[in-house]
JSON list of C-alpha atoms in Angstrom, two decimals:
[
{"chain": "A", "resi": 1, "resn": "THR", "atom": "CA", "xyz": [-2.89, 21.44, 14.59]},
{"chain": "A", "resi": 2, "resn": "ASN", "atom": "CA", "xyz": [0.05, 20.02, 12.62]},
{"chain": "A", "resi": 3, "resn": "THR", "atom": "CA", "xyz": [3.50, 18.50, 13.07]},
{"chain": "A", "resi": 4, "resn": "LYS", "atom": "CA", "xyz": [5.39, 21.61, 11.95]},
{"chain": "A", "resi": 5, "resn": "GLU", "atom": "CA", "xyz": [3.60, 23.79, 14.53]},
{"chain": "A", "resi": 6, "resn": "ALA", "atom": "CA", "xyz": [4.07, 21.16, 17.24]},
{"chain": "A", "resi": 7, "resn": "ILE", "atom": "CA", "xyz": [7.83, 21.04, 16.64]},
{"chain": "A", "resi": 8, "resn": "LYS", "atom": "CA", "xyz": [8.08, 24.84, 16.73]},
{"chain": "A", "resi": 9, "resn": "ARG", "atom": "CA", "xyz": [6.18, 24.98, 20.03]},
{"chain": "A", "resi": 10, "resn": "PHE", "atom": "CA", "xyz": [8.30, 22.16, 21.42]},
{"chain": "A", "resi": 11, "resn": "GLU", "atom": "CA", "xyz": [11.52, 23.98, 20.49]},
{"chain": "A", "resi": 12, "resn": "ASP", "atom": "CA", "xyz": [10.21, 27.23, 22.04]},
{"chain": "A", "resi": 13, "resn": "GLY", "atom": "CA", "xyz": [8.97, 25.74, 25.32]},
{"chain": "A", "resi": 14, "resn": "SER", "atom": "CA", "xyz": [9.43, 23.21, 28.05]},
{"chain": "A", "resi": 15, "resn": "PHE", "atom": "CA", "xyz": [7.10, 20.23, 28.30]},
{"chain": "A", "resi": 16, "resn": "ASP", "atom": "CA", "xyz": [6.65, 17.34, 30.71]},
{"chain": "A", "resi": 17, "resn": "CYS", "atom": "CA", "xyz": [5.06, 15.22, 28.00]},
{"chain": "A", "resi": 18, "resn": "VAL", "atom": "CA", "xyz": [3.60, 15.27, 24.52]},
{"chain": "A", "resi": 19, "resn": "ILE", "atom": "CA", "xyz": [0.28, 13.72, 23.50]},
{"chain": "A", "resi": 20, "resn": "SER", "atom": "CA", "xyz": [-0.29, 13.27, 19.79]},
{"chain": "A", "resi": 21, "resn": "ASP", "atom": "CA", "xyz": [-3.15, 11.84, 17.83]},
{"chain": "A", "resi": 22, "resn": "SER", "atom": "CA", "xyz": [-1.88, 9.26, 15.36]},
{"chain": "A", "resi": 23, "resn": "CYS", "atom": "CA", "xyz": [-3.86, 10.80, 12.47]},
{"chain": "A", "resi": 24, "resn": "ARG", "atom": "CA", "xyz": [-4.04, 14.48, 11.52]},
{"chain": "A", "resi": 25, "resn": "HIS", "atom": "CA", "xyz": [-4.79, 16.43, 8.38]},
{"chain": "A", "resi": 26, "resn": "ASP", "atom": "CA", "xyz": [-1.45, 18.24, 8.67]},
{"chain": "A", "resi": 27, "resn": "GLY", "atom": "CA", "xyz": [-2.68, 20.77, 6.13]},
{"chain": "A", "resi": 28, "resn": "LYS", "atom": "CA", "xyz": [-3.67, 18.13, 3.61]},
{"chain": "A", "resi": 29, "resn": "GLU", "atom": "CA", "xyz": [-7.08, 17.04, 2.38]},
{"chain": "A", "resi": 30, "resn": "VAL", "atom": "CA", "xyz": [-6.71, 13.49, 3.66]},
{"chain": "A", "resi": 31, "resn": "ASP", "atom": "CA", "xyz": [-5.60, 12.29, 7.07]},
{"chain": "A", "resi": 32, "resn": "ASN", "atom": "CA", "xyz": [-1.95, 11.50, 7.58]},
{"chain": "A", "resi": 33, "resn": "CYS", "atom": "CA", "xyz": [-2.18, 8.48, 9.87]},
{"chain": "A", "resi": 34, "resn": "GLN", "atom": "CA", "xyz": [1.58, 8.52, 10.34]},
{"chain": "A", "resi": 35, "resn": "ALA", "atom": "CA", "xyz": [1.58, 12.03, 11.82]},
{"chain": "A", "resi": 36, "resn": "GLY", "atom": "CA", "xyz": [1.88, 10.92, 15.45]},
{"chain": "A", "resi": 37, "resn": "PHE", "atom": "CA", "xyz": [4.75, 8.60, 14.61]},
{"chain": "A", "resi": 38, "resn": "GLU", "atom": "CA", "xyz": [6.49, 11.31, 12.55]},
{"chain": "A", "resi": 39, "resn": "LEU", "atom": "CA", "xyz": [6.12, 13.80, 15.40]},
{"chain": "A", "resi": 40, "resn": "SER", "atom": "CA", "xyz": [7.52, 11.30, 17.90]},
{"chain": "A", "resi": 41, "resn": "SER", "atom": "CA", "xyz": [10.53, 10.66, 15.71]},
{"chain": "A", "resi": 42, "resn": "GLN", "atom": "CA", "xyz": [11.24, 14.37, 15.29]},
{"chain": "A", "resi": 43, "resn": "ILE", "atom": "CA", "xyz": [10.84, 15.12, 19.00]},
{"chain": "A", "resi": 44, "resn": "ARG", "atom": "CA", "xyz": [13.19, 12.26, 19.90]},
{"chain": "A", "resi": 45, "resn": "LYS", "atom": "CA", "xyz": [15.88, 13.98, 17.85]},
{"chain": "A", "resi": 46, "resn": "LEU", "atom": "CA", "xyz": [15.43, 17.06, 20.06]},
{"chain": "A", "resi": 47, "resn": "ASP", "atom": "CA", "xyz": [14.84, 15.45, 23.46]},
{"chain": "A", "resi": 48, "resn": "ASP", "atom": "CA", "xyz": [15.65, 11.95, 24.72]},
{"chain": "A", "resi": 49, "resn": "ASP", "atom": "CA", "xyz": [13.68, 12.23, 27.94]},
{"chain": "A", "resi": 50, "resn": "VAL", "atom": "CA", "xyz": [10.27, 13.82, 27.35]},
{"chain": "A", "resi": 51, "resn": "ARG", "atom": "CA", "xyz": [7.40, 11.35, 27.56]},
{"chain": "A", "resi": 52, "resn": "ILE", "atom": "CA", "xyz": [5.53, 10.94, 24.25]},
{"chain": "A", "resi": 53, "resn": "TYR", "atom": "CA", "xyz": [2.10, 9.35, 24.08]},
{"chain": "A", "resi": 54, "resn": "ILE", "atom": "CA", "xyz": [0.34, 8.51, 20.83]},
{"chain": "A", "resi": 55, "resn": "TYR", "atom": "CA", "xyz": [-3.43, 8.34, 21.06]},
{"chain": "A", "resi": 56, "resn": "THR", "atom": "CA", "xyz": [-5.35, 6.50, 18.37]},
{"chain": "A", "resi": 57, "resn": "ASP", "atom": "CA", "xyz": [-8.65, 4.77, 17.74]},
{"chain": "A", "resi": 58, "resn": "GLU", "atom": "CA", "xyz": [-7.23, 1.25, 17.59]},
{"chain": "A", "resi": 59, "resn": "VAL", "atom": "CA", "xyz": [-3.89, -0.28, 18.59]},
{"chain": "A", "resi": 60, "resn": "ASN", "atom": "CA", "xyz": [-2.36, -3.46, 17.18]},
{"chain": "A", "resi": 61, "resn": "GLU", "atom": "CA", "xyz": [1.06, -5.11, 17.59]},
{"chain": "A", "resi": 62, "resn": "LYS", "atom": "CA", "xyz": [2.44, -3.51, 14.43]},
{"chain": "A", "resi": 63, "resn": "MET", "atom": "CA", "xyz": [1.53, -0.04, 15.74]},
{"chain": "A", "resi": 64, "resn": "LYS", "atom": "CA", "xyz": [3.08, -0.84, 19.14]},
{"chain": "A", "resi": 65, "resn": "MET", "atom": "CA", "xyz": [6.34, -1.86, 17.46]},
{"chain": "A", "resi": 66, "resn": "LYS", "atom": "CA", "xyz": [6.34, 1.26, 15.28]},
{"chain": "A", "resi": 67, "resn": "ALA", "atom": "CA", "xyz": [5.63, 3.52, 18.29]},
{"chain": "A", "resi": 68, "resn": "HIS", "atom": "CA", "xyz": [8.55, 1.93, 20.14]},
{"chain": "A", "resi": 69, "resn": "LYS", "atom": "CA", "xyz": [10.80, 2.33, 17.08]},
{"chain": "A", "resi": 70, "resn": "VAL", "atom": "CA", "xyz": [10.12, 6.09, 16.81]},
{"chain": "A", "resi": 71, "resn": "GLY", "atom": "CA", "xyz": [10.68, 6.62, 20.52]},
{"chain": "A", "resi": 72, "resn": "ALA", "atom": "CA", "xyz": [7.14, 7.00, 21.81]},
{"chain": "A", "resi": 73, "resn": "THR", "atom": "CA", "xyz": [6.71, 6.19, 25.48]},
{"chain": "A", "resi": 74, "resn": "ALA", "atom": "CA", "xyz": [3.37, 4.50, 24.83]},
{"chain": "A", "resi": 75, "resn": "ILE", "atom": "CA", "xyz": [0.53, 4.19, 22.35]},
{"chain": "A", "resi": 76, "resn": "THR", "atom": "CA", "xyz": [-3.06, 3.70, 23.45]},
{"chain": "A", "resi": 77, "resn": "SER", "atom": "CA", "xyz": [-6.64, 3.84, 22.32]},
{"chain": "A", "resi": 78, "resn": "SER", "atom": "CA", "xyz": [-8.01, 3.94, 25.86]},
{"chain": "A", "resi": 79, "resn": "PRO", "atom": "CA", "xyz": [-8.82, 7.28, 27.51]},
{"chain": "A", "resi": 80, "resn": "SER", "atom": "CA", "xyz": [-8.51, 5.72, 30.97]},
{"chain": "A", "resi": 81, "resn": "GLU", "atom": "CA", "xyz": [-5.13, 4.19, 30.11]},
{"chain": "A", "resi": 82, "resn": "LEU", "atom": "CA", "xyz": [-3.93, 7.56, 28.82]},
{"chain": "A", "resi": 83, "resn": "LEU", "atom": "CA", "xyz": [-5.00, 9.23, 32.07]},
{"chain": "A", "resi": 84, "resn": "LYS", "atom": "CA", "xyz": [-3.21, 6.53, 34.06]},
{"chain": "A", "resi": 85, "resn": "LEU", "atom": "CA", "xyz": [-0.05, 7.00, 32.00]},
{"chain": "A", "resi": 86, "resn": "LEU", "atom": "CA", "xyz": [-0.19, 10.74, 32.61]},
{"chain": "A", "resi": 87, "resn": "SER", "atom": "CA", "xyz": [-0.57, 10.30, 36.35]},
{"chain": "A", "resi": 88, "resn": "ASP", "atom": "CA", "xyz": [2.38, 7.89, 36.71]}
]
């Protein structure tokens, strides 16, 4: 439900991959549309290998560059692309 909880669960468990929405409330009244990028960055500090996918409603080149910069494996707005990424 939020980045803090996701990091705690990640530290306490073992995961093959992480899927994060790009926008979340994160306990605030308005959406934090950087939440997925922030989570990716924090997870990368803990694990260099886990696959991280950011799911969002629309992807542009700027978002692709930012996702790469924070260590996300991929960013997509397509459910079928996400399923394909998960099956690879």
